[in-house]
Coordinates of C-alpha atoms in Angstrom, one line a residue:
Chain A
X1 CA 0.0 0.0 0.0
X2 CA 2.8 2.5 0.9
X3 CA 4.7 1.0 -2.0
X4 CA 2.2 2.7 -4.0
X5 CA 2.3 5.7 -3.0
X6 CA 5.6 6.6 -2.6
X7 CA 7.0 4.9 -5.8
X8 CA 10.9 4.0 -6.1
X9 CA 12.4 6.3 -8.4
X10 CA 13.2 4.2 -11.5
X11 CA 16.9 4.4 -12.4
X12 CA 17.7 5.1 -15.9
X13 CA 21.2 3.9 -17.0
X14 CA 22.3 5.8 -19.7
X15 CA 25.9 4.6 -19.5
X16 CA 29.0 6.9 -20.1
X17 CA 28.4 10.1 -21.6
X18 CA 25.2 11.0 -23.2
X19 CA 22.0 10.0 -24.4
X20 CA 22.3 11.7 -27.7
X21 CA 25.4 11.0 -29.5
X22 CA 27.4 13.7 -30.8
X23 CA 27.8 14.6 -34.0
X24 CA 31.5 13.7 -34.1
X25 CA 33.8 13.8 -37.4
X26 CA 34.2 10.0 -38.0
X27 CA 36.9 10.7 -40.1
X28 CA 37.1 9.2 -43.8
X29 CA 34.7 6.5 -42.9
X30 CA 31.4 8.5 -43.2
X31 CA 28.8 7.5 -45.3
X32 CA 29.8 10.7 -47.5
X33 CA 33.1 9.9 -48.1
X34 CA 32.4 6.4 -48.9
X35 CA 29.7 7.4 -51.8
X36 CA 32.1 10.5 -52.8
X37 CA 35.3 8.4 -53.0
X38 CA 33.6 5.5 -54.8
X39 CA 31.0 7.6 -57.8
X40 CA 34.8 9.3 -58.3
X41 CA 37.1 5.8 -58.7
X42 CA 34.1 4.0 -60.6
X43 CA 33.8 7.4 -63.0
X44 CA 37.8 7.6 -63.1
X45 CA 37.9 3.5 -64.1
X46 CA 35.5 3.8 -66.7
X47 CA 37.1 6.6 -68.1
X48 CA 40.9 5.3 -68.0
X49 CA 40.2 1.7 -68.7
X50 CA 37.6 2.0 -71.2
X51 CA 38.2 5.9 -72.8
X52 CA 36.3 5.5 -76.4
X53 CA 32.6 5.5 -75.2
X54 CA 33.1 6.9 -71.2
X55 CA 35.3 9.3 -71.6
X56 CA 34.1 11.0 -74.9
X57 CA 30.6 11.1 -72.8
X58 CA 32.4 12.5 -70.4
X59 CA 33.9 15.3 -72.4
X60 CA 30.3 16.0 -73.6
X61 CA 29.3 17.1 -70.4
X62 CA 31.2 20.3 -69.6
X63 CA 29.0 22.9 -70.8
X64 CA 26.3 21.0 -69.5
X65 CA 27.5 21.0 -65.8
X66 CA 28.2 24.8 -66.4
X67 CA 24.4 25.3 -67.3
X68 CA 22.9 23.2 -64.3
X69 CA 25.1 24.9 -62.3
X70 CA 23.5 28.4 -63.5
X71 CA 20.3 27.5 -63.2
X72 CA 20.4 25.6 -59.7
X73 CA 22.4 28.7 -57.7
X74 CA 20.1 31.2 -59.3
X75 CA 17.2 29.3 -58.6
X76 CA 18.2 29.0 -55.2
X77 CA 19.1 32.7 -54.8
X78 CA 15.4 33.2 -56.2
X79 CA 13.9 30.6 -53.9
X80 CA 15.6 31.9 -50.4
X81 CA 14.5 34.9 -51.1
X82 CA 10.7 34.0 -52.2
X83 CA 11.4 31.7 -49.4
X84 CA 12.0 34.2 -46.5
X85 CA 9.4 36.6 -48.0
X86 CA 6.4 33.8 -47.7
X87 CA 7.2 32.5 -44.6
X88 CA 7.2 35.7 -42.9
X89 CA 4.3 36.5 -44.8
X90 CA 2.5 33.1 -43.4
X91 CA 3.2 33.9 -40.1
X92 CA 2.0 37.5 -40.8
X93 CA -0.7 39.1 -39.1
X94 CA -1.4 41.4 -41.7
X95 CA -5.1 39.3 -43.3
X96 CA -3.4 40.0 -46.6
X97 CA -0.4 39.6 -47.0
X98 CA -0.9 36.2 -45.0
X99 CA -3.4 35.1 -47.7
X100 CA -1.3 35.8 -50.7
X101 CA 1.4 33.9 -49.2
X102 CA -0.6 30.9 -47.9
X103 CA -2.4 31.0 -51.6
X104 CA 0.9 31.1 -53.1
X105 CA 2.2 28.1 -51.7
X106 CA -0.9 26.1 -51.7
X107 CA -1.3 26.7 -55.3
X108 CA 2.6 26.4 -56.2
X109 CA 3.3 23.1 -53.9
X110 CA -0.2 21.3 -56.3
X111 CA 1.5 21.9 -59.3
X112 CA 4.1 19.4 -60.6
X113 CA 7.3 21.4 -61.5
X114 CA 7.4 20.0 -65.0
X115 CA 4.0 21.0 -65.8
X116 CA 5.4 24.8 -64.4
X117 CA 8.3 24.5 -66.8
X118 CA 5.9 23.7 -69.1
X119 CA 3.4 26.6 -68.3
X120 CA 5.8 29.0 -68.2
X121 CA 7.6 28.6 -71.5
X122 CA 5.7 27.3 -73.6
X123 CA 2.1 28.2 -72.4
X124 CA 2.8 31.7 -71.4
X125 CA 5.5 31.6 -74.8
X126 CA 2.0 32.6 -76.7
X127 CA 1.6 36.2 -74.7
X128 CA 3.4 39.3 -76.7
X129 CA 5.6 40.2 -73.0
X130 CA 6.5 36.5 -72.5
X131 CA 7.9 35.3 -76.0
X132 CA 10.8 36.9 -75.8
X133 CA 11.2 35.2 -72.5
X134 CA 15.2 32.9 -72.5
X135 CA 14.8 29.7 -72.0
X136 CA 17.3 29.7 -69.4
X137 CA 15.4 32.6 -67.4
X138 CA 12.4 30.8 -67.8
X139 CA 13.9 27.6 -66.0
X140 CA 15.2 29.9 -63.2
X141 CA 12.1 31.7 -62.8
X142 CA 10.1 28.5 -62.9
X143 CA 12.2 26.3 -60.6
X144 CA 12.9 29.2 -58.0
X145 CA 8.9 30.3 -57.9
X146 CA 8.2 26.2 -57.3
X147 CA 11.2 26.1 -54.9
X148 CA 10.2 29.6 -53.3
X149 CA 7.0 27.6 -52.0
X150 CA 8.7 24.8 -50.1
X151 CA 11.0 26.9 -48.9
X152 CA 8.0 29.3 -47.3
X153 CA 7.0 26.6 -44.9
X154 CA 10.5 25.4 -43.9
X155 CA 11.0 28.7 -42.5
X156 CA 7.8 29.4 -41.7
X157 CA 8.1 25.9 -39.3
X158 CA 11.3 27.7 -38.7
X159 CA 10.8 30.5 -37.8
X160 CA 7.5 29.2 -35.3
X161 CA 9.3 27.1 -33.4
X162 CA 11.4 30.1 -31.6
X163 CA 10.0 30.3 -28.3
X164 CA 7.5 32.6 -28.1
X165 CA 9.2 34.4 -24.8
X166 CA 12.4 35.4 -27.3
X167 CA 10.0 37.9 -29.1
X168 CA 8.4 38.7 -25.5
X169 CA 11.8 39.5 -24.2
X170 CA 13.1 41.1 -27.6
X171 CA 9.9 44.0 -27.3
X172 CA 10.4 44.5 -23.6
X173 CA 13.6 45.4 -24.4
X174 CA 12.0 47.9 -27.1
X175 CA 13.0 46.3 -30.2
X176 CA 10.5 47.1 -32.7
X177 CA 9.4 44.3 -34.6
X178 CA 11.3 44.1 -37.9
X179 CA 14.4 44.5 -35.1
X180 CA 13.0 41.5 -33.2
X181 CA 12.8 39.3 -36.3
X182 CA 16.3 40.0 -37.8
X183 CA 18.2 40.3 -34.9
X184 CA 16.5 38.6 -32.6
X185 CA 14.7 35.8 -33.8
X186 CA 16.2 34.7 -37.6
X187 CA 19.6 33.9 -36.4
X188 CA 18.3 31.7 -34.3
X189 CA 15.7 29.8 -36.8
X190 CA 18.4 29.7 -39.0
X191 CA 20.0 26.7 -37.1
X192 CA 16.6 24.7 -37.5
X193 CA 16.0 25.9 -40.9
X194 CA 19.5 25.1 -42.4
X195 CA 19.3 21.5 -42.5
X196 CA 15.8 21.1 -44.4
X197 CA 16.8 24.3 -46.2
X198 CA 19.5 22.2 -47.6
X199 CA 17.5 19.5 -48.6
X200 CA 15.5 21.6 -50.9
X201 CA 19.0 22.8 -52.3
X202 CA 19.6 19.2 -53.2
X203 CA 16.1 18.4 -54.4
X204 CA 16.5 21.7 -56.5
X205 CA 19.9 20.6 -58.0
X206 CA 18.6 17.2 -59.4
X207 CA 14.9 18.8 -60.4
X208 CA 17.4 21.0 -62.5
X209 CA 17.2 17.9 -64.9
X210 CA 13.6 18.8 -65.6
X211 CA 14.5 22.1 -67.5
X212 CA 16.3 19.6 -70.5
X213 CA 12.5 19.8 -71.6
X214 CA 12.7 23.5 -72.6
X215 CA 15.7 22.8 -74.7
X216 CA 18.0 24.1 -72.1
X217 CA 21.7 22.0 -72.9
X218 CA 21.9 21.1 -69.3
X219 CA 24.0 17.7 -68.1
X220 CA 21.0 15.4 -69.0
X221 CA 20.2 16.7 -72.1
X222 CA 23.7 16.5 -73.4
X223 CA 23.7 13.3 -72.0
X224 CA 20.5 12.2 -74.0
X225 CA 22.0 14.0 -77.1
X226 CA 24.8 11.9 -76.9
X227 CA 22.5 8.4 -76.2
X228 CA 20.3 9.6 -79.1
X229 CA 23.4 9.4 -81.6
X230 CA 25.7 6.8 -80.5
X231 CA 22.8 4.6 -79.4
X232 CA 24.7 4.1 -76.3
X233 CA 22.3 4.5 -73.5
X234 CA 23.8 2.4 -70.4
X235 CA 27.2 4.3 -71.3
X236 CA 26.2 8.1 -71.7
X237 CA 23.4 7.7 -68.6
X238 CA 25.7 6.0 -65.9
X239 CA 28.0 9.2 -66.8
X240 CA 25.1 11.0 -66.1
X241 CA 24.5 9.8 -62.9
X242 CA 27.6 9.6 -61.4
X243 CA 28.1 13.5 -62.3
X244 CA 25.0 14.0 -61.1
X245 CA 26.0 12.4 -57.5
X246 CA 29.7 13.6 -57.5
X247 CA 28.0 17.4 -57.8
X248 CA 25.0 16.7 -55.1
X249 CA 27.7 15.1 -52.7
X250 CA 29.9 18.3 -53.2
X251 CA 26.6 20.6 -52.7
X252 CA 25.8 18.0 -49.1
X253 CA 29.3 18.6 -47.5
X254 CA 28.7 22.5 -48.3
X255 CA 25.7 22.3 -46.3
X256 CA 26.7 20.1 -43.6
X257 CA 29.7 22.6 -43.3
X258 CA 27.2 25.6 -42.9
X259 CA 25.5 23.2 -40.2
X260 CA 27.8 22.6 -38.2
X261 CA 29.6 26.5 -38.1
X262 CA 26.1 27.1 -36.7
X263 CA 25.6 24.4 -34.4
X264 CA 26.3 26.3 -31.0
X265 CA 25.9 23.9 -28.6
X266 CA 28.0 21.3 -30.3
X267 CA 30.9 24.3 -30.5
X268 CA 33.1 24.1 -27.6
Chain B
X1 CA -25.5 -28.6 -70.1
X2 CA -24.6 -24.9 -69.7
X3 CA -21.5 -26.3 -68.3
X4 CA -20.3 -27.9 -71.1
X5 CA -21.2 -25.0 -73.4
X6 CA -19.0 -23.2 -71.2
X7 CA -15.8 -25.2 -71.4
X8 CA -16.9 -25.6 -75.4
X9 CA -16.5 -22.4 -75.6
X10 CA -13.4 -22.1 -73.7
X11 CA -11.7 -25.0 -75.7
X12 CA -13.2 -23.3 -78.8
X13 CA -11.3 -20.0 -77.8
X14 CA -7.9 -22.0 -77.0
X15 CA -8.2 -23.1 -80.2
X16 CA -8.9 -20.4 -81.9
X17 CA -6.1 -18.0 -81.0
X18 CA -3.1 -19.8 -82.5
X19 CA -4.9 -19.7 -85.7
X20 CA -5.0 -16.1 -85.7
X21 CA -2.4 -14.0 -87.3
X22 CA 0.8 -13.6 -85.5
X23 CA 1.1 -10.7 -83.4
X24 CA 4.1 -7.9 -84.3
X25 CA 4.3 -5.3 -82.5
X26 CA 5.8 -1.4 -83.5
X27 CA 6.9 1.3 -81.3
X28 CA 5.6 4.9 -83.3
X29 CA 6.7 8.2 -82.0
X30 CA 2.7 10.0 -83.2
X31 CA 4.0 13.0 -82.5
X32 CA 5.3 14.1 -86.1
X33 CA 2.0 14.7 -88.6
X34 CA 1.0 13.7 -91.2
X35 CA 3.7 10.6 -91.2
X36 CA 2.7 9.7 -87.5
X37 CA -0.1 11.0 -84.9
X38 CA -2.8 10.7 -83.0
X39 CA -6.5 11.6 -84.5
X40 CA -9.3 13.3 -82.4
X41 CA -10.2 9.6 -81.0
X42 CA -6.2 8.8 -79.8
X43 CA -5.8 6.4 -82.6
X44 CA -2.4 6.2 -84.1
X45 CA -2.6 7.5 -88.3
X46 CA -0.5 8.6 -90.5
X47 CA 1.2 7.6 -93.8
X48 CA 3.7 5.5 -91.7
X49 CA 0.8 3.7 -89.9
X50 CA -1.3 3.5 -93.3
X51 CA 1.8 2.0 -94.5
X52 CA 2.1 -0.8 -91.7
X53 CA -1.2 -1.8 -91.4
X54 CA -0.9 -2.8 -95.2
X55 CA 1.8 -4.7 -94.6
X56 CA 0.3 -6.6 -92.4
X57 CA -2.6 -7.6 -94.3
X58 CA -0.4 -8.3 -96.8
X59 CA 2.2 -10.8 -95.3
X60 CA -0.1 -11.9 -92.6
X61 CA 0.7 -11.0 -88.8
X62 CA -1.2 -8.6 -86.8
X63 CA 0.1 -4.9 -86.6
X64 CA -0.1 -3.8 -83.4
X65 CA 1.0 0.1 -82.8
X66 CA 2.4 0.7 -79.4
X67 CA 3.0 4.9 -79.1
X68 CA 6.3 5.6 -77.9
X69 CA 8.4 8.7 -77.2
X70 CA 11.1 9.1 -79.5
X71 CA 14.2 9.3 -76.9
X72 CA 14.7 6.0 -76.5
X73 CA 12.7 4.6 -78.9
X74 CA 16.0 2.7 -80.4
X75 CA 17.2 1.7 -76.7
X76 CA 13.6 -0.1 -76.3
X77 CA 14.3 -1.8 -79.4
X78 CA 17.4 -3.3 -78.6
X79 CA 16.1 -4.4 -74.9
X80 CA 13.0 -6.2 -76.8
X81 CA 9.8 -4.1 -76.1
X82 CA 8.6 -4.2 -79.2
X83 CA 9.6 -5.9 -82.4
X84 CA 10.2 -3.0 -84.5
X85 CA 10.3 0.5 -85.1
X86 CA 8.2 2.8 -87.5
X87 CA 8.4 5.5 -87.3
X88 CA 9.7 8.0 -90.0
X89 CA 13.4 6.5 -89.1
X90 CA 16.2 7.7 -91.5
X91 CA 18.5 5.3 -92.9
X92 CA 21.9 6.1 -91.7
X93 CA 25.2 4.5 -91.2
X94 CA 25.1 5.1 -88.0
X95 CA 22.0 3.5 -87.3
X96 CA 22.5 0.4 -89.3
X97 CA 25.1 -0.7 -87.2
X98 CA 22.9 -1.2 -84.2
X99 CA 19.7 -2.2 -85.9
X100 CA 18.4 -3.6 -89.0
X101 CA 16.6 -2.0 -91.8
X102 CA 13.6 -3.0 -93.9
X103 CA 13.4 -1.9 -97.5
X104 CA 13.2 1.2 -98.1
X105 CA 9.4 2.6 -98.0
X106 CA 10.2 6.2 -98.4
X107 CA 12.0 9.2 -99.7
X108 CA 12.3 12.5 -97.4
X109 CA 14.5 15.3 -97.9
X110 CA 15.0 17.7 -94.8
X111 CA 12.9 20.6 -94.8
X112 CA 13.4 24.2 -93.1
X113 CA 10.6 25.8 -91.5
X114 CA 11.2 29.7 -90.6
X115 CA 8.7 32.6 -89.8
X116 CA 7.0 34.7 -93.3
X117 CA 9.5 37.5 -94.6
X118 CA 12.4 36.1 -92.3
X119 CA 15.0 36.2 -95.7
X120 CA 16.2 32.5 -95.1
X121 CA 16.4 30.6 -98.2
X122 CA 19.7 28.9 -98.7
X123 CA 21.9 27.3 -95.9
X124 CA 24.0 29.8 -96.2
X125 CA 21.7 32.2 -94.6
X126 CA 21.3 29.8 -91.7
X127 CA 24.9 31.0 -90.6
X128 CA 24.7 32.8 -86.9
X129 CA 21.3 31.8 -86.6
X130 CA 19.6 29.4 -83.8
X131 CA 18.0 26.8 -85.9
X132 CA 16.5 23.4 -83.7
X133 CA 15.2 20.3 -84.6
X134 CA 14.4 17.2 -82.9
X135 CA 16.6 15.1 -80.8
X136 CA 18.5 12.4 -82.5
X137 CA 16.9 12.9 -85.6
X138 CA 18.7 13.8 -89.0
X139 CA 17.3 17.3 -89.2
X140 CA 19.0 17.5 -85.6
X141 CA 22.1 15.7 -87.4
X142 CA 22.4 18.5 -90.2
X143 CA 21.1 21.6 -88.2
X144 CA 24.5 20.5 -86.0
X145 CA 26.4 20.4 -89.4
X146 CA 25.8 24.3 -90.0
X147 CA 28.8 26.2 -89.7
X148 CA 28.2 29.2 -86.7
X149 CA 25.0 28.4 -85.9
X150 CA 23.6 27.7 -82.6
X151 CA 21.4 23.9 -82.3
X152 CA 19.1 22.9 -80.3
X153 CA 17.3 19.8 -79.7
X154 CA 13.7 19.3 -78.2
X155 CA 12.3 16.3 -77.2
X156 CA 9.0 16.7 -79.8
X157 CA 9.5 18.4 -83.0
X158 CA 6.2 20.2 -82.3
X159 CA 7.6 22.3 -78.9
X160 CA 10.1 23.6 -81.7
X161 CA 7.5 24.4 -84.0
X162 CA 5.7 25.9 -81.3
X163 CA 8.9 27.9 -80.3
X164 CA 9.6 28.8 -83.7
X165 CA 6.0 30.6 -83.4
X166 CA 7.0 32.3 -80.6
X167 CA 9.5 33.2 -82.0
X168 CA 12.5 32.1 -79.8
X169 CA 14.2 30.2 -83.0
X170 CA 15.1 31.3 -86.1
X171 CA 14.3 28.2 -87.9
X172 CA 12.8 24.8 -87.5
X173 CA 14.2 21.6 -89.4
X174 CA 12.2 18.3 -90.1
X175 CA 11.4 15.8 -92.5
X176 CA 9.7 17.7 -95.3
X177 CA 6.3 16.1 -95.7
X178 CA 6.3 17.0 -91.7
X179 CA 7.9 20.4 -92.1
X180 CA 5.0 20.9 -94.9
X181 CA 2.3 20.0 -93.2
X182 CA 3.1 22.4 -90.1
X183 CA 4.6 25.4 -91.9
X184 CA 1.7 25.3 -95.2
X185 CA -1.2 23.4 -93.7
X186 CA -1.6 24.0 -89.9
X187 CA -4.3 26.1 -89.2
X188 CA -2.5 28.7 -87.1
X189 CA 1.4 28.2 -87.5
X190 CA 0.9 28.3 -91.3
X191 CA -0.3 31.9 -90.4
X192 CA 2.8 32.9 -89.3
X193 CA 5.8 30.3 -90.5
X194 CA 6.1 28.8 -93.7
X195 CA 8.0 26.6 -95.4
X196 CA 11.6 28.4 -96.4
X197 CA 13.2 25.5 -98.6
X198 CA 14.5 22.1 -98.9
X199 CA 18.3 20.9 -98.4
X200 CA 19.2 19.4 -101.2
X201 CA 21.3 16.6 -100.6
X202 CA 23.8 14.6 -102.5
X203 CA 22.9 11.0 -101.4
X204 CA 19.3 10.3 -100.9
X205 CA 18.0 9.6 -97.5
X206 CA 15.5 7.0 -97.1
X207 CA 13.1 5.8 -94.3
X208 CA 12.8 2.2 -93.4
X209 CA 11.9 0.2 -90.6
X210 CA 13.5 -0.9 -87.8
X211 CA 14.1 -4.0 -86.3
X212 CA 16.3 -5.5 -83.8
X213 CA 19.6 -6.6 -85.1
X214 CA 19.8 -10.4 -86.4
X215 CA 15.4 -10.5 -86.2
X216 CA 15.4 -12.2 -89.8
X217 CA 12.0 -13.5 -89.3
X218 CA 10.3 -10.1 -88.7
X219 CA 12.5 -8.4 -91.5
X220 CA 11.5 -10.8 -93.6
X221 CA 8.1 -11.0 -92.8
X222 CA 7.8 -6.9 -93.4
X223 CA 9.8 -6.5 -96.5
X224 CA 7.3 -9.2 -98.3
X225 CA 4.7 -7.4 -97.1
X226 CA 6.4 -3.8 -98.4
X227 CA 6.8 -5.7 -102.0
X228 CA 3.4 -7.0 -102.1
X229 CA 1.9 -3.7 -101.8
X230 CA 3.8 -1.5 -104.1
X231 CA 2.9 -4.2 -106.4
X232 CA -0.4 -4.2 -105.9
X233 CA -1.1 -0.2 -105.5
X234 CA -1.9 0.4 -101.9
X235 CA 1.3 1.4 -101.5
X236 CA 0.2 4.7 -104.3
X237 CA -3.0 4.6 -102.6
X238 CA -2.0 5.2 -99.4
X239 CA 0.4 8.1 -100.7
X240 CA -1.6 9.4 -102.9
X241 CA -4.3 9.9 -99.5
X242 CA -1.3 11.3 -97.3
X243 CA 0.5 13.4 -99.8
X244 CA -1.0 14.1 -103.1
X245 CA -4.5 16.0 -101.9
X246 CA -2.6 18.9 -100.4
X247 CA 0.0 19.5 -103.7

């Protein structure tokens, strides 16, 4: 009976050290280095033991990885930016502003990219002030709008889960509230945003491929250009892929970088 | 007693099937009118289908028509999902060494589509200018062939068509009876584009059908057919329906 009442504390044995392990560097044997050092040995075989189909595809590719590379950072200039602007404006209390935004998204997030790239090239192509529109500024423009969504509710989600005493604290302290945001409250989201934020940047990199339908040369296209006149599929698309990796691996560690320069508690 | 009607019939439907014709089936790209597309009810027409269907009846298998985008349409060939290809495909070298050609069944020059009053009429005047086509086909092959001007591929001839209309592209290459019919009889583009001129070209360039390398029995089976109706006329008729109404 008095057991019951006045329970033993349970004992938790959470051995040496703590629960959550720490984020240490393991060194070479990370699962990055392992998938960076083998995409570059398998491309480097192919291309020194068997030059005349994988290294020719590989020469293809140049200009291509230049244009991918164009159109991923300046969609994800356009998108951080579209980003920032809708999640602030979800979590607005301004009625309209916060209904633009959500609209925004909801409408953006239903629509498959490719039908966007679509949309805006070709569809929009028949207006007079669009037909002059570059393909290349087209894909940007389309992938940074789509990406712009996504990246709304990351920082929206964010941005919300900053206590709600850090703003409380902030206006006692007679910060307005643009103040309280940026120098308050965003350098702190950014820590929670960062990693998600960084996932988009990858998602964004490989959705890049989709622009090859507007007749952008990007790495794919040039990839099915080749295929298309040498018949030689397997070849020209493992190339493909294994560029394709070798650049979102590089892209990861850049991110994981940021991460962890961020990551004050871990900092000692 | 209904019973046994039933598993009559069954046996009677066992039976029947081998005796039908043989089933061959052809991947067609219908995106390139009037020698491959789709009609108002998503059937597959064109000369090239016309052509194939005649065949058929003619040598006695079963045409079936599988729509198939054009990238790749060699690389499903080669893996086996369908038994042959037809589908406006040039004859080339190139192409002969990974696949195997029927007869011949037509002859196409390469035609340039470019917008009214845009002073293009010889290759030469192509120089400098962005000129597209379709990927991996030979109006891709020559548009790459033009000295200091700018290719590009698209994955349908029509987005270039439709780009051309926009005018994003100085001019449009394609297999003439296709570049015809968008630049001279398409209700809207032949408003604004038309048909700037042919390349002539030293050696001919053929269309054929494609099978998979070392498939004699197919080959064979569609080259009879091919003989048997140029002999017989439906091989006229059929082009006479496709090209001869509009000249």
């Amino acid at each position: 009976m008095n057991q019951q009442s006045h329970p033993q504390p349970v004992k938790i044995d959470i051995g040496d050290g703590a629960a959550i392990p720490s984020k240490k560097d393991h060194g070479l044997f990370t699962a990055w280095w392992v998938s960076f050092i083998g995409a570059i040995a398998v491309l480097t075989y192919l291309c020194v033991f068997y030059p005349s189909p994988y290294f020719h595809i590989l020469s293809f590719l140049p200009d291509g990885i230049v244009v991918t590379f164009q159109v991923t950072f300046l969609s994800i200039l356009l998108s951080l930016v579209l980003g920032l602007v809708t999640g602030l404006g979800r979590l607005s209390r301004n009625r309209f502003f916060n209904l633009i935004a959500s609209t925004y998204v909801e409408v953006i997030r239903g629509i498959p990219l490719l039908v966007q790239l679509f949309y805006i090239y070709y569809a929009l192509g028949r207006i007079e002030s669009f037909s002059s529109l570059p393909p290349l500024t087209a894909a940007v423009l389309a992938m940074g709008i789509c990406y712009g969504a996504y990246m709304g509710e990351v920082f929206r989600a964010g941005i919300d889960s900053i206590d709600k005493g850090q703003t409380e604290a902030a206006r006692s302290l007679g910060f307005n509230r643009a103040q309280t945001m940026a120098l308050v409250i965003l350098p702190q989201a950014w820590r929670t945003i960062l990693p998600p934020v960084g996932n988009e940047f990858i998602a964004l990199l490989k959705d890049s491929s989709l622009v090859s339908i507007l007749a952008v040369s990007d790495i794919l296209r040039r990839g099915r250009e080749f295929a298309s006149e040498s018949f030689l599929y397997f070849e020209a698309y493992t190339v493909v892929a294994l560029v394709y990796l070798i650049i979102t691996l590089i892209l990861s560690k850049a991110v994981s970088r940021m991460e962890s320069k961020l990551d004050y508690y871990e900092r000692s | 007693m209904l019973r046994r009607a039933l598993v009559a019939l069954m046996l009677l439907a066992c039976l029947g099937s081998p005796a039908l014709a043989k089933e061959i089936v052809f991947a067609v790209d219908a995106t390139y009118p009037p020698m491959e597309m789709l009609d108002a009810n998503k059937q597959i027409v064109g000369f090239g289908p016309d052509i194939v269907r005649a065949i058929g009846k003619a040598a006695g298998f079963t045409p079936v028509l599988k729509n198939t985008a054009w990238d790749g349409i060699f690389a499903g060939l080669a893996a086996g999902k369908y038994d042959a290809v037809a589908s406006s495909v040039s004859i080339t070298e190139e192409r002969k060494q990974a696949m195997d050609f029927s007869e011949p069944y037509f002859e196409v020059q390469q035609g340039v589509i470019t917008a009214k009053g845009a002073k293009i009429a010889s290759i030469q005047d192509l120089k400098g200018k962005t000129i597209a086509s379709q990927m991996g086909t030979t109006g891709y092959f020559v548009a790459k062939t033009i000295d200091g001007a700018q290719a590009k591929s698209y994955d349908e001839i029509g987005l270039a068509v439709e780009d051309l209309y926009n005018g994003r592209l100085d001019a449009v290459i394609a297999d003439s009876p296709v570049a015809s019919d968008y630049a001279l009889q398409h209700p809207q583009y032949s408003q604004k584009l038309t048909l700037a001129f042919t390349i002539a070209s030293d050696k001919p360039e053929y269309l054929g059908i494609a099978v998979k390398k070392g498939n004699a029995e197919v080959l064979q089976l569609i080259n009879d057919g091919l003989k048997k109706i140029k002999a017989n006329g439906e091989y006229d008729a059929i082009y006479a329906k496709w090209f001869k109404k509009n000249n």
